[in-house]
Coordinates of C-alpha atoms and ligand atoms in Angstrom, one line a residue:
X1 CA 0.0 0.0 0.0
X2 CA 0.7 3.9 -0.2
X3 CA 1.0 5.8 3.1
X4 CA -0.5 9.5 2.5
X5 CA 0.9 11.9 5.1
X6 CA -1.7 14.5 5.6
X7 CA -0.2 18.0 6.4
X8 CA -4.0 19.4 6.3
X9 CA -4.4 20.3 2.5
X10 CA -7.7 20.3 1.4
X11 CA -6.7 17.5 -1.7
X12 CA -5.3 15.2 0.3
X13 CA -8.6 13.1 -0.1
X14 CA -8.4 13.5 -4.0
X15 CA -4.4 12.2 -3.6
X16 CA -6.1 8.9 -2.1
X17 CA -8.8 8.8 -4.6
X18 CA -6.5 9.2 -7.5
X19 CA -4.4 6.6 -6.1
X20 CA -7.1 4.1 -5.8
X21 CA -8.1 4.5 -9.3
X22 CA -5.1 3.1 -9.8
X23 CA -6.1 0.1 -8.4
X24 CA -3.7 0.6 -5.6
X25 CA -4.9 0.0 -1.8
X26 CA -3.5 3.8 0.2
X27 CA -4.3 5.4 3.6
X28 CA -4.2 9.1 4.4
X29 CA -2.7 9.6 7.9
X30 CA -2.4 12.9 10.1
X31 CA 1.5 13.8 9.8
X32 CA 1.8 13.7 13.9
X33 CA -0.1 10.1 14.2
X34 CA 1.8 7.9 11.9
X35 CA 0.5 4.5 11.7
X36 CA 3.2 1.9 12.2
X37 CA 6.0 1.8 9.7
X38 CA 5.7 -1.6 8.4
X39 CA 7.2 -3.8 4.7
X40 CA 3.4 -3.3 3.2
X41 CA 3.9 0.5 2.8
X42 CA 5.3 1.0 -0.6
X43 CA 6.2 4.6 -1.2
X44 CA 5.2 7.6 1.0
X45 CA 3.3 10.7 -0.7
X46 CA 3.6 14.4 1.5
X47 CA 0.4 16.2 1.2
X48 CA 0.1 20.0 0.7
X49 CA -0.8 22.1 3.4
X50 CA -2.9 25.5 3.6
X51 CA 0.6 26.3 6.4
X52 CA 4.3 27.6 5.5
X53 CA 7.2 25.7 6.0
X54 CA 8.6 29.0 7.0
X55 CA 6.4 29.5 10.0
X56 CA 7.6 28.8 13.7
X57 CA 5.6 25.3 13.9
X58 CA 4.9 24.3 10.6
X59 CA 4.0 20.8 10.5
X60 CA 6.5 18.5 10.9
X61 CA 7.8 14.6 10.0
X62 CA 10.9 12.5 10.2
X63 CA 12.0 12.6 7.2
X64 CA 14.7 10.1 7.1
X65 CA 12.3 7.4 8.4
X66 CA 11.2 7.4 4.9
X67 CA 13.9 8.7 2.5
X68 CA 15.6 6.3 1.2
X69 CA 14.5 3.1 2.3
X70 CA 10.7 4.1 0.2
X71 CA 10.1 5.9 -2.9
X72 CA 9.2 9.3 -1.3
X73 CA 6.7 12.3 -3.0
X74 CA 6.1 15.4 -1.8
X75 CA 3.5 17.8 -3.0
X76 CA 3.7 21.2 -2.7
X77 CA 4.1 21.8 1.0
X78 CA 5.2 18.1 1.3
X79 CA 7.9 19.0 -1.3
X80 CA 8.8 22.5 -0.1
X81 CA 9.7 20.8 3.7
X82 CA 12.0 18.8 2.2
X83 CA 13.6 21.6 0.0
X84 CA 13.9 23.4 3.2
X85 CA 14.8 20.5 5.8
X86 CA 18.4 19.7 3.3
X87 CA 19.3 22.7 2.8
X88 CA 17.5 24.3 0.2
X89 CA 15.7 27.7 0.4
X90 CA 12.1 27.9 0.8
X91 CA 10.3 32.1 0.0
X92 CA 7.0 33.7 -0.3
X93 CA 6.9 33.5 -3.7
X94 CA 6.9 37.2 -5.9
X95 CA 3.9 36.7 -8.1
X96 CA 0.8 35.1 -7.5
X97 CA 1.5 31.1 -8.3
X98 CA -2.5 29.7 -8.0
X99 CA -4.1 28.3 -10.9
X100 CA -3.0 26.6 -14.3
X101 CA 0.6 26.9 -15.6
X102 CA 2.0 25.0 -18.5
X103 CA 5.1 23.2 -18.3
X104 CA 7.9 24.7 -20.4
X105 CA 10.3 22.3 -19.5
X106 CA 10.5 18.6 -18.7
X107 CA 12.9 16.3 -18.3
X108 CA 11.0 13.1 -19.5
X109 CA 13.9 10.7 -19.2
X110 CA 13.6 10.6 -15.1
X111 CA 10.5 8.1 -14.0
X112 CA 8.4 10.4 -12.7
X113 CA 8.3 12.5 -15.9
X114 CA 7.5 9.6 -17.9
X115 CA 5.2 10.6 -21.0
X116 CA 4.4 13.6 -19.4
X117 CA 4.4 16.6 -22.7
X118 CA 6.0 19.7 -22.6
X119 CA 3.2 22.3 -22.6
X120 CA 1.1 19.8 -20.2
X121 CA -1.3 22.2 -18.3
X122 CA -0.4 21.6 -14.0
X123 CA -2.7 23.1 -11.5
X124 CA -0.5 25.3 -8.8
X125 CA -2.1 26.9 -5.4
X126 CA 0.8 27.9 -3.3
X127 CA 1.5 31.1 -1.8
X128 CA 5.7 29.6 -1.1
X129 CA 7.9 28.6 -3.1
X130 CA 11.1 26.8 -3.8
X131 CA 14.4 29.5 -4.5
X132 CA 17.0 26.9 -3.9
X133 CA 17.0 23.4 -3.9
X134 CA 19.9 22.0 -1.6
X135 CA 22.8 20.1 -3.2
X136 CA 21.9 17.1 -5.1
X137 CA 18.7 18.0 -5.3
X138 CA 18.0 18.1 -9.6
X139 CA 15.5 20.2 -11.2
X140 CA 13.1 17.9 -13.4
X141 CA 9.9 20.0 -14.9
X142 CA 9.4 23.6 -14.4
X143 CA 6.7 26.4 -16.0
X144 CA 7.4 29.5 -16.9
X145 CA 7.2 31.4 -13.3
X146 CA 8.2 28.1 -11.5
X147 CA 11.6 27.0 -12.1
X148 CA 11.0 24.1 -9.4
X149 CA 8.1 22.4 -10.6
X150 CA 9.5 19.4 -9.9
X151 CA 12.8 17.7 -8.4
X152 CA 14.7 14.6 -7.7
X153 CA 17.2 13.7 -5.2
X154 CA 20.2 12.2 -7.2
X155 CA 20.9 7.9 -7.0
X156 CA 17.4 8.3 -4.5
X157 CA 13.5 7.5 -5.3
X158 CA 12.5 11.2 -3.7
X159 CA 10.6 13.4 -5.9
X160 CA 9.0 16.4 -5.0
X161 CA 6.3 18.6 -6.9
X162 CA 5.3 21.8 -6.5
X163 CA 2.0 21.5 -8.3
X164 CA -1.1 19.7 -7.6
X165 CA -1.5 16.1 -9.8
X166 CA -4.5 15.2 -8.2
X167 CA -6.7 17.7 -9.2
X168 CA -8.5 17.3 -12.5
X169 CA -7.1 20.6 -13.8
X170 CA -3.4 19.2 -14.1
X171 CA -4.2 17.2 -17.5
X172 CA -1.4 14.7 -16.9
X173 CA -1.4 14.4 -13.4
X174 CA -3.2 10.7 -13.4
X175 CA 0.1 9.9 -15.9
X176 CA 2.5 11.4 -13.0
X177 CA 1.0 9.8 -10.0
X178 CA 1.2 6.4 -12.0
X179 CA 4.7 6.2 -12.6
X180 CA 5.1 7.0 -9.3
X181 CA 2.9 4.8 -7.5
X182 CA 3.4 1.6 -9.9
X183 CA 6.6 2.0 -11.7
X184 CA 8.9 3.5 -9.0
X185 CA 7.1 2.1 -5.5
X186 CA 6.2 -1.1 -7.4
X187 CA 3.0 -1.5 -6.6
X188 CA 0.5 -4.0 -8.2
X189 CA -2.6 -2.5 -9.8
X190 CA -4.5 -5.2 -7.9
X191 CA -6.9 -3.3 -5.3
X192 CA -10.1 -3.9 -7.1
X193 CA -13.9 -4.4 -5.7
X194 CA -14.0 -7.9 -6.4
X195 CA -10.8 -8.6 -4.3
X196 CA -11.8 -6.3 -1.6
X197 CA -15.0 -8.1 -1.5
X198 CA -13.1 -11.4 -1.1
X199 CA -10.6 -10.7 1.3
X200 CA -13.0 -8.3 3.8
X201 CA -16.0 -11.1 3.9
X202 CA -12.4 -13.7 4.9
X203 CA -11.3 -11.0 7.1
X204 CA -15.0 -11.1 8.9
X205 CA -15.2 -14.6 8.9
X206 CA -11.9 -15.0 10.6
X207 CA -12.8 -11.7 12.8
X208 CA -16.5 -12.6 14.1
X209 CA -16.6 -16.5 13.9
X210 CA -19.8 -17.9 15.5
X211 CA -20.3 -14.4 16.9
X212 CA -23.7 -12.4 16.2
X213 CA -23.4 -9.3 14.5
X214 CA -27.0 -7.0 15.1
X215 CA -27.0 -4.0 12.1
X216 CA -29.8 -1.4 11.6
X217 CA -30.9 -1.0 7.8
X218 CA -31.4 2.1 6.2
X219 CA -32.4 1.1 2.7
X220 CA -29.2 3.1 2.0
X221 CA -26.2 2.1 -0.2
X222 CA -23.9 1.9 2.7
X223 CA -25.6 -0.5 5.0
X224 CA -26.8 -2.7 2.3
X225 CA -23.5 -3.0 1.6
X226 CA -21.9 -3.4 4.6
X227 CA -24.7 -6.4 5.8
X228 CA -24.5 -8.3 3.0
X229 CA -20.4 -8.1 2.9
X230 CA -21.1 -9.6 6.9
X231 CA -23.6 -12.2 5.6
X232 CA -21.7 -13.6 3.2
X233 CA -19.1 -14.0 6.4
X234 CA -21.3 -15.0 8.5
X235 CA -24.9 -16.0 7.2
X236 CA -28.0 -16.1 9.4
X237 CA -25.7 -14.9 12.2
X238 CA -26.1 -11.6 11.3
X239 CA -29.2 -9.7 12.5
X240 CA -30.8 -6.8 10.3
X241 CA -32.9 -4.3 12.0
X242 CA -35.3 -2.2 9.4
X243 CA -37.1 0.3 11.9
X244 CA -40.0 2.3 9.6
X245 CA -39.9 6.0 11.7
X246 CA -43.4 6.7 9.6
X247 CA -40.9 9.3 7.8
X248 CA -39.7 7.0 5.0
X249 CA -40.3 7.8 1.6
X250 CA -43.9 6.1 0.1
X251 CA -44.0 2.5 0.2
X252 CA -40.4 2.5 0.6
X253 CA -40.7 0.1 3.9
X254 CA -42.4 -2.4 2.3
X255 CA -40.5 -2.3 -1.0
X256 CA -36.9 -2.1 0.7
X257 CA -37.8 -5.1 3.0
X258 CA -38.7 -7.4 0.2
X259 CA -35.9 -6.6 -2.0
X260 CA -33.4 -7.5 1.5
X261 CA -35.4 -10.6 2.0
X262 CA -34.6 -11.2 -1.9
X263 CA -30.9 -10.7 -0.9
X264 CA -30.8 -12.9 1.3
X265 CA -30.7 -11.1 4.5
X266 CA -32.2 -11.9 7.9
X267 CA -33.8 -8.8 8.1
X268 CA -36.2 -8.3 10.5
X269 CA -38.9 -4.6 10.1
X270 CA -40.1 -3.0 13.1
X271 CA -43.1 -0.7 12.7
X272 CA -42.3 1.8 15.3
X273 CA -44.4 4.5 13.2
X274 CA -46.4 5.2 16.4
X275 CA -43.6 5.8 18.9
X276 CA -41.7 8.3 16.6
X277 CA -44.8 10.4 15.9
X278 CA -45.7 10.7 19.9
X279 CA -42.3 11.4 20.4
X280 CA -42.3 14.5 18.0
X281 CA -45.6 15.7 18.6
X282 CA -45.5 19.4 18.9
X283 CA -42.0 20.0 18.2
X284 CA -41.0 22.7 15.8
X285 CA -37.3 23.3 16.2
X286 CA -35.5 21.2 13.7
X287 CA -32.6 19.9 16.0
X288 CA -35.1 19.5 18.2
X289 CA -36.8 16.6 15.8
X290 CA -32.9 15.3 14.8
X291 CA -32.6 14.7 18.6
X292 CA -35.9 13.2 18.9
X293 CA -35.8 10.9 16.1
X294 CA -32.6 9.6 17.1
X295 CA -33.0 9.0 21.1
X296 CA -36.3 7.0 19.5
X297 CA -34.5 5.1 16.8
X298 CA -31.6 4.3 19.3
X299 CA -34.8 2.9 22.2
X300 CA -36.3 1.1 19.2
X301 CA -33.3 -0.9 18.1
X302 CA -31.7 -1.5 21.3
X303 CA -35.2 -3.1 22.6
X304 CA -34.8 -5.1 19.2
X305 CA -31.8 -5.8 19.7
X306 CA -32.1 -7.3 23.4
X307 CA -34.6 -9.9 21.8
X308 CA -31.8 -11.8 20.0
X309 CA -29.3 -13.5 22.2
X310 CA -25.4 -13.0 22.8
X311 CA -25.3 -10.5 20.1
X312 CA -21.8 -9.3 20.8
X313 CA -21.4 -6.9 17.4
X314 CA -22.4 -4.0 16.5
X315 CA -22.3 -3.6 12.5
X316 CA -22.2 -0.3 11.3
X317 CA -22.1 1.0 7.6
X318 CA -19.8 3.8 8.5
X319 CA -17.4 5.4 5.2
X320 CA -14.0 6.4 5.0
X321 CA -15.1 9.9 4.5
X322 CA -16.9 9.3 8.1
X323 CA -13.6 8.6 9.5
X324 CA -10.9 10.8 8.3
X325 CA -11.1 14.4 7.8
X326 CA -8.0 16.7 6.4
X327 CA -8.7 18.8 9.7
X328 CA -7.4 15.7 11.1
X329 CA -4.1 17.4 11.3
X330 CA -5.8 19.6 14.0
X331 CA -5.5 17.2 16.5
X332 CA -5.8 13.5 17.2
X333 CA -9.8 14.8 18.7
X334 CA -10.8 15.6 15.5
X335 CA -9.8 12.7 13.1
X336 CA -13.5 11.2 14.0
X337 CA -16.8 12.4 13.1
X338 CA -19.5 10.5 14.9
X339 CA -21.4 8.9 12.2
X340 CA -24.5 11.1 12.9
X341 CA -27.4 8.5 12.1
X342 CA -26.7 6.5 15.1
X343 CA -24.7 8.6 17.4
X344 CA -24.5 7.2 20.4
X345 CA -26.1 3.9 19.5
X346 CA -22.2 1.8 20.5
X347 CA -21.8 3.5 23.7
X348 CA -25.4 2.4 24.5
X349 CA -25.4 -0.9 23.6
X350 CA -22.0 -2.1 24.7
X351 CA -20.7 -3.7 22.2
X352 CA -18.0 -3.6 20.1
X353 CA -17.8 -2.6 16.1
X354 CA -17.8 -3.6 13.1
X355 CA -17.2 -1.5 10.3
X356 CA -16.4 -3.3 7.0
X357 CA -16.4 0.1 4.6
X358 CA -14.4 2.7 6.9
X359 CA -12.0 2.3 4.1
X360 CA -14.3 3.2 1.3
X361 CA -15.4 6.0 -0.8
X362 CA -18.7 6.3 -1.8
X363 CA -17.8 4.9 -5.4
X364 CA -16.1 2.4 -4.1
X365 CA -18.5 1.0 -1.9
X366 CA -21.0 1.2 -4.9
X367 CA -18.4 -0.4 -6.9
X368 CA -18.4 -3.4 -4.1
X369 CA -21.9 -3.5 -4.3
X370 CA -21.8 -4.4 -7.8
X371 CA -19.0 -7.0 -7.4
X372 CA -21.3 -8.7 -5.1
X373 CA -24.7 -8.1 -7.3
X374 CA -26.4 -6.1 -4.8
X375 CA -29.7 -4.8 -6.7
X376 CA -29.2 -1.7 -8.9
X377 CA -31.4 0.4 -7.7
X378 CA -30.5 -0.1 -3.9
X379 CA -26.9 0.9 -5.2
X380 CA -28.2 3.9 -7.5
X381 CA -30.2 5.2 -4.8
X382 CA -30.1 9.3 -3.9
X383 CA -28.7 10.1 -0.2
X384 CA -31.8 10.5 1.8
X385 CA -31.5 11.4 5.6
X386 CA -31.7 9.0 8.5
X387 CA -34.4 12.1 10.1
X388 CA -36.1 11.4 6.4
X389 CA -39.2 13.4 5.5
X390 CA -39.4 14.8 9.3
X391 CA -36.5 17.6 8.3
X392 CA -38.4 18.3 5.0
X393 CA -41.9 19.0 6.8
X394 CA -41.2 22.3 8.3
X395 CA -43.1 22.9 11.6
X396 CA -44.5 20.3 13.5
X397 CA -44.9 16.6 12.2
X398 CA -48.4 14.7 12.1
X399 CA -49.3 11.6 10.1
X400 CA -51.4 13.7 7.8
X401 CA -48.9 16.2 6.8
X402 CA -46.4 13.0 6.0
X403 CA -48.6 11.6 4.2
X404 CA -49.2 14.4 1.8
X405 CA -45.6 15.1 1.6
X406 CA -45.0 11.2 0.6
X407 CA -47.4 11.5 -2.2
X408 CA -45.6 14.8 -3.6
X409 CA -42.4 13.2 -3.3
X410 CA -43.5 10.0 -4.8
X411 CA -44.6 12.0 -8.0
X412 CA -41.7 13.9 -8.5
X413 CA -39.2 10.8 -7.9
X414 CA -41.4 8.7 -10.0
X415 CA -41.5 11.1 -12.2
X416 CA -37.6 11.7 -12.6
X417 CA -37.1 8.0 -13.2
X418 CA -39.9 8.0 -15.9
X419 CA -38.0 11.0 -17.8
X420 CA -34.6 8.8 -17.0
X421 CA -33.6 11.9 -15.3
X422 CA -32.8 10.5 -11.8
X423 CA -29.1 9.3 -12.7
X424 CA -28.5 12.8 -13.5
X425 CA -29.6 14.1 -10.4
X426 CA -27.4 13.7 -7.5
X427 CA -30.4 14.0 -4.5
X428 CA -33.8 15.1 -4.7
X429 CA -37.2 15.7 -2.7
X430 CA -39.9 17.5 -1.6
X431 CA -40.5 20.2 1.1
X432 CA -43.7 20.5 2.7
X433 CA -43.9 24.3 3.6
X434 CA -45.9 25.9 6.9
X435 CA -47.5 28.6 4.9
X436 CA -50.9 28.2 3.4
X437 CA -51.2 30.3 0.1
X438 CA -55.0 31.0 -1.6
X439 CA -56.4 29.0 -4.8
X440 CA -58.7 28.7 -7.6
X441 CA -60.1 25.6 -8.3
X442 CA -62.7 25.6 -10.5
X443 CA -65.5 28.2 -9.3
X444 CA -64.0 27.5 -5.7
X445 CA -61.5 29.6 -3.9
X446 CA -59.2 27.0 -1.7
X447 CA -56.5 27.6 0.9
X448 CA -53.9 25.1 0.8
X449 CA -50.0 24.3 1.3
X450 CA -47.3 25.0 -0.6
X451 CA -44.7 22.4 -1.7
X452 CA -41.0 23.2 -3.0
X453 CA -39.3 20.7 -5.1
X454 CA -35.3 20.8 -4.7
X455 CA -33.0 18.9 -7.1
X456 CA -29.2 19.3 -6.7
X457 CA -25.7 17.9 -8.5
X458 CA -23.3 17.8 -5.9
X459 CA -20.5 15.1 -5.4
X460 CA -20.1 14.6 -1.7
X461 CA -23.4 16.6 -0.1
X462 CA -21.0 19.5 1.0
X463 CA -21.4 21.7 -1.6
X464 CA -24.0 21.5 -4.3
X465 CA -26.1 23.1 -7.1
X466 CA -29.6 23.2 -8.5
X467 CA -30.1 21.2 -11.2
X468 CA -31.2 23.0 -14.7
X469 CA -34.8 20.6 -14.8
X470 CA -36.2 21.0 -18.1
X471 CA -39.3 23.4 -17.8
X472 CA -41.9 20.8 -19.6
X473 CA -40.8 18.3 -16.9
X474 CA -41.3 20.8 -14.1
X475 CA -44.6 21.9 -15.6
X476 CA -45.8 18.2 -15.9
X477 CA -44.8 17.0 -12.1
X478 CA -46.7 20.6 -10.7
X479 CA -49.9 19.7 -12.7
X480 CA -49.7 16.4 -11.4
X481 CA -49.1 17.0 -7.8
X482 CA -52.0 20.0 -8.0
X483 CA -54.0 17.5 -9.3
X484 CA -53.3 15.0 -7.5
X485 CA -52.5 15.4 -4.0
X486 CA -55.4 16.7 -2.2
X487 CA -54.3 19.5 0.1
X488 CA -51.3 21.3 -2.0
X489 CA -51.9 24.5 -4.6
X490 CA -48.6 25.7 -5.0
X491 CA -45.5 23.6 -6.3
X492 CA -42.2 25.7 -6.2
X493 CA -38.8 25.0 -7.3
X494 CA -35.5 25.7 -5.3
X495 CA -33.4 27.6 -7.0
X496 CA -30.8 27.9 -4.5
X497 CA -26.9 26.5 -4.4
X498 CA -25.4 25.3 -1.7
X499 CA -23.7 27.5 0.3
X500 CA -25.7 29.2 1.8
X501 CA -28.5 26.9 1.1
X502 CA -28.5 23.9 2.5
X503 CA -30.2 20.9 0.8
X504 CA -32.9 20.0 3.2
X505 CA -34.6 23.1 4.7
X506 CA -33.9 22.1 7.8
Ligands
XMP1 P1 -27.5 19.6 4.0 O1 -28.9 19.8 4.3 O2 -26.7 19.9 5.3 O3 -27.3 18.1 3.7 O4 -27.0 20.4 2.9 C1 -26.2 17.5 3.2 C2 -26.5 16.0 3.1 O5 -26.7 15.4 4.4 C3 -28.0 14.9 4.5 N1 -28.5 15.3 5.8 C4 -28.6 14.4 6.8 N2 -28.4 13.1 6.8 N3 -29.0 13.0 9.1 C5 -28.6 12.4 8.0 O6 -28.4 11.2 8.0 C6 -29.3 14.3 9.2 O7 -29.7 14.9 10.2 C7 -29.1 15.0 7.9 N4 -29.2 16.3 7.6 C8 -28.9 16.5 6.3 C9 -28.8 15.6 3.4 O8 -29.9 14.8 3.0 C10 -27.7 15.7 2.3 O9 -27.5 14.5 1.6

């Protein structure tokens, strides 16, 4: 594997992501909570870092645990600390270096700069930047305003970059991070879903034995994944909670619960509709219902979970995004992020973890959901909250005001998939608005609710953008949902981006 030292930059994600691509297994780790150095790690890549190697505590490694003995890669600050550890001379740089530069110079011959062109467009964001390089230290690409684009140590496998070959915008970067990764560390281009499949359900087997694993569904990518990855390990041992909170989309218990029994699962749903509406009767305040739902859900499945004996697991469907942050370099306190459906749920229930896709993207664990022939539309499913339709019904929650809101939703999803324009969309739903707005229909006047439909593109839910519907489609699901849904006048579309709009309303 590759070892990713994480100085804080905000690509260090995309350097694991690229590297995977590759088909090669790598871990990001905070530079000052280094995992133990061991003959799997291949070749060490440095991060960048939003700090300056020139400030008092800039962040920090060892060096010459790695140098040397592993092919070594620094990028921009990873590769400026080194300039500046040996000897070399590290300055603010004297115009503005952020953006796209072209490389006027390569030296091609050297491995790294294999089949990279002259002219290749490299993306740059530093505000530092390498004067000197210290002795033996050889100059291998440049651009125009950066003589330093890239180095090599002489008769050493340690590189360092100034630009960024992760991101998209360098057009050869993929090229670069390949010759590092498999022709100068060596490693096989064997990481791929089907072997990760294989070796995590032997890894479980060996792991959790005649153990019994208890895991709450979500109809979700993630735990669908992860509880079939632990029932092909394990079989009937594993127990599957599906808890219906009454704020599922419609029919979606029902349909979900077959298609799990179809998989194979022993899944067991729990119609605890009741106990979640009495429990948010009356609130308003939307952390207020995110607190309610979740001290329910946790009562529910625990009470569930006590009915099956000597469970001593806890499954969870937990993602590597879940897990590391680049603010990890912050401190060892922030490396975690609860995973905030079932906060709390472990420390409740005593019992210990098991988390087979902390590794994983979200591509990737729809990727080993395919290797194992998990349903296609369980793995092409939108993101929808674990507080589901009770954050998009703002004000207070009753069964009536679900249910309307689960019909609108139902037309424009349905509709989306008719018009094969769900694939294109990266979440979408309905928000059932506290505001009552006056009618015609036919010779009567009518005062009903209003409902706003919100599409977005987005790639991981922290940024995102309305999606351009096409107006005949919009026009078609409003007629139908006026027509329809008894109790709603007014359909209106988000057109808000994200920030400062959120995707749910709440
Ligand atoms: P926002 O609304 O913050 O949402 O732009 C980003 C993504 O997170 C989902 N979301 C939640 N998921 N519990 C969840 O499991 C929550 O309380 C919650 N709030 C928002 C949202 O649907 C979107 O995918």
């Amino acid at each position: 594997q590759i070892l990713i030292l994480d100085f804080g930059s905000q690509y260090t994600q995309l350097i694991a992501r690229r590297v995977r691509e590759l088909n090669v297994y790598c871990e990001i780790h905070p530079y000052n909570n280094l995992p133990e150095i061991t003959d799997d790690i291949k070749g060490v890549i440095f991060s960048g870092s939003p700090c300056s190697v020139r400030e008092e505590d800039a962040p920090d490694v060892d060096v010459d645990m790695f140098r040397g003995k592993v092919p070594v890669l620094g990028v921009c600050y990873g590769a400026q600390l080194m300039a500046q550890k040996y000897g070399g001379n590290v300055l603010p740089s004297e115009i503005r270096e952020y953006g796209r530069a072209r490389l006027s110079h390569v030296d091609s011959h050297f491995d790294l700069m294999k089949e990279i062109s002259l002219d290749s467009q490299v993306w740059m964001s530093h505000g530092d930047t390498i004067k000197e390089l210290p002795k033996g230290f050889d100059i291998i690409a440049s651009t125009p305003s950066v003589a330093v684009a890239a180095y090599k140590v002489q008769n050493e496998l340690t590189y360092g970059i100034q630009f960024h070959p992760e991101v998209t915008h360098s057009e050869e970067g993929k090229i670069l991070l390949r010759n590092f990764v498999v022709h100068i560390c060596g490693c096989a281009q064997e990481w791929t879903p089907d072997i990760f499949a294989e070796t995590t359900i032997a890894e479980l087997k060996e792991k959790l034995g005649n153990d019994k694993v208890v895991l709450g569904l979500s109809g979700g990518v993630d735990s669908s994944v992860a509880a079939v990855l632990i029932n092909r390990a394990i079989g009937d041992n594993l127990h599957c909670i599906f808890v219906d909170n009454g704020l599922l989309r419609k029919n979606e218990f029902e349909s979900v619960l077959e298609s799990y029994k179809g998989m194979g699962l022993n899944v067991k749903g729990v119609d605890a509709k009741q106990q979640f509406y009495d429990a948010l009767e009356g609130i308003t305040d939307p952390e207020g219902k995110r607190k309610a739902i979740g001290r329910v859900f946790i009562e529910v499945f625990d009470q569930e979970a006590h009915k099956i004996q000597d469970v001593k697991w806890l499954g969870q469907g937990t993602i590597y995004p879940d897990v590391i942050e680049s603010v990890s370099v912050k401190g060892p306190s922030a490396t975690i992020k609860s995973h905030h459906n079932v906060g709390g749920l472990p420390e409740k229930m005593n019992l210990k973890v098991v988390e087979p896709l902390n590794t994983l993207f979200k591509d990737e664990v729809r990727n080993v959901g395919r290797s194992l022939e998990i349903d296609p539309n369980i793995l092409g499913r939108h993101p929808f909250p674990g507080p589901g339709l009770g954050i998009r019904i703002l004000g207070d929650i009753t069964p009536e005001k679900v249910a309307i809101l689960q019909e609108v939703d139902y037309i424009f999803i349905n509709g989306l998939k008719e018009k094969g324009l769900y694939d294109d969309v990266w979440q979408a739903g309905a928000m059932l608005l506290p505001i009552h707005s006056v009618g015609v229909m036919g010779d009567e006047r009518t005062y009903e609710q209003v409902v706003a439909l919100r599409a977005v593109t987005s790639v991981d839910g922290m940024t995102a953008d309305w999606v351009d519907l096409p107006y005949n489609f919009l026009q078609d699901v409003s007629n139908d949902i006026i027509n329809k849904v008894k109790g709603v006048n007014r359909v209106v579309y988000d057109i808000s981006s994200k920030p400062p709009a959120t995707i749910e309303w709440e």
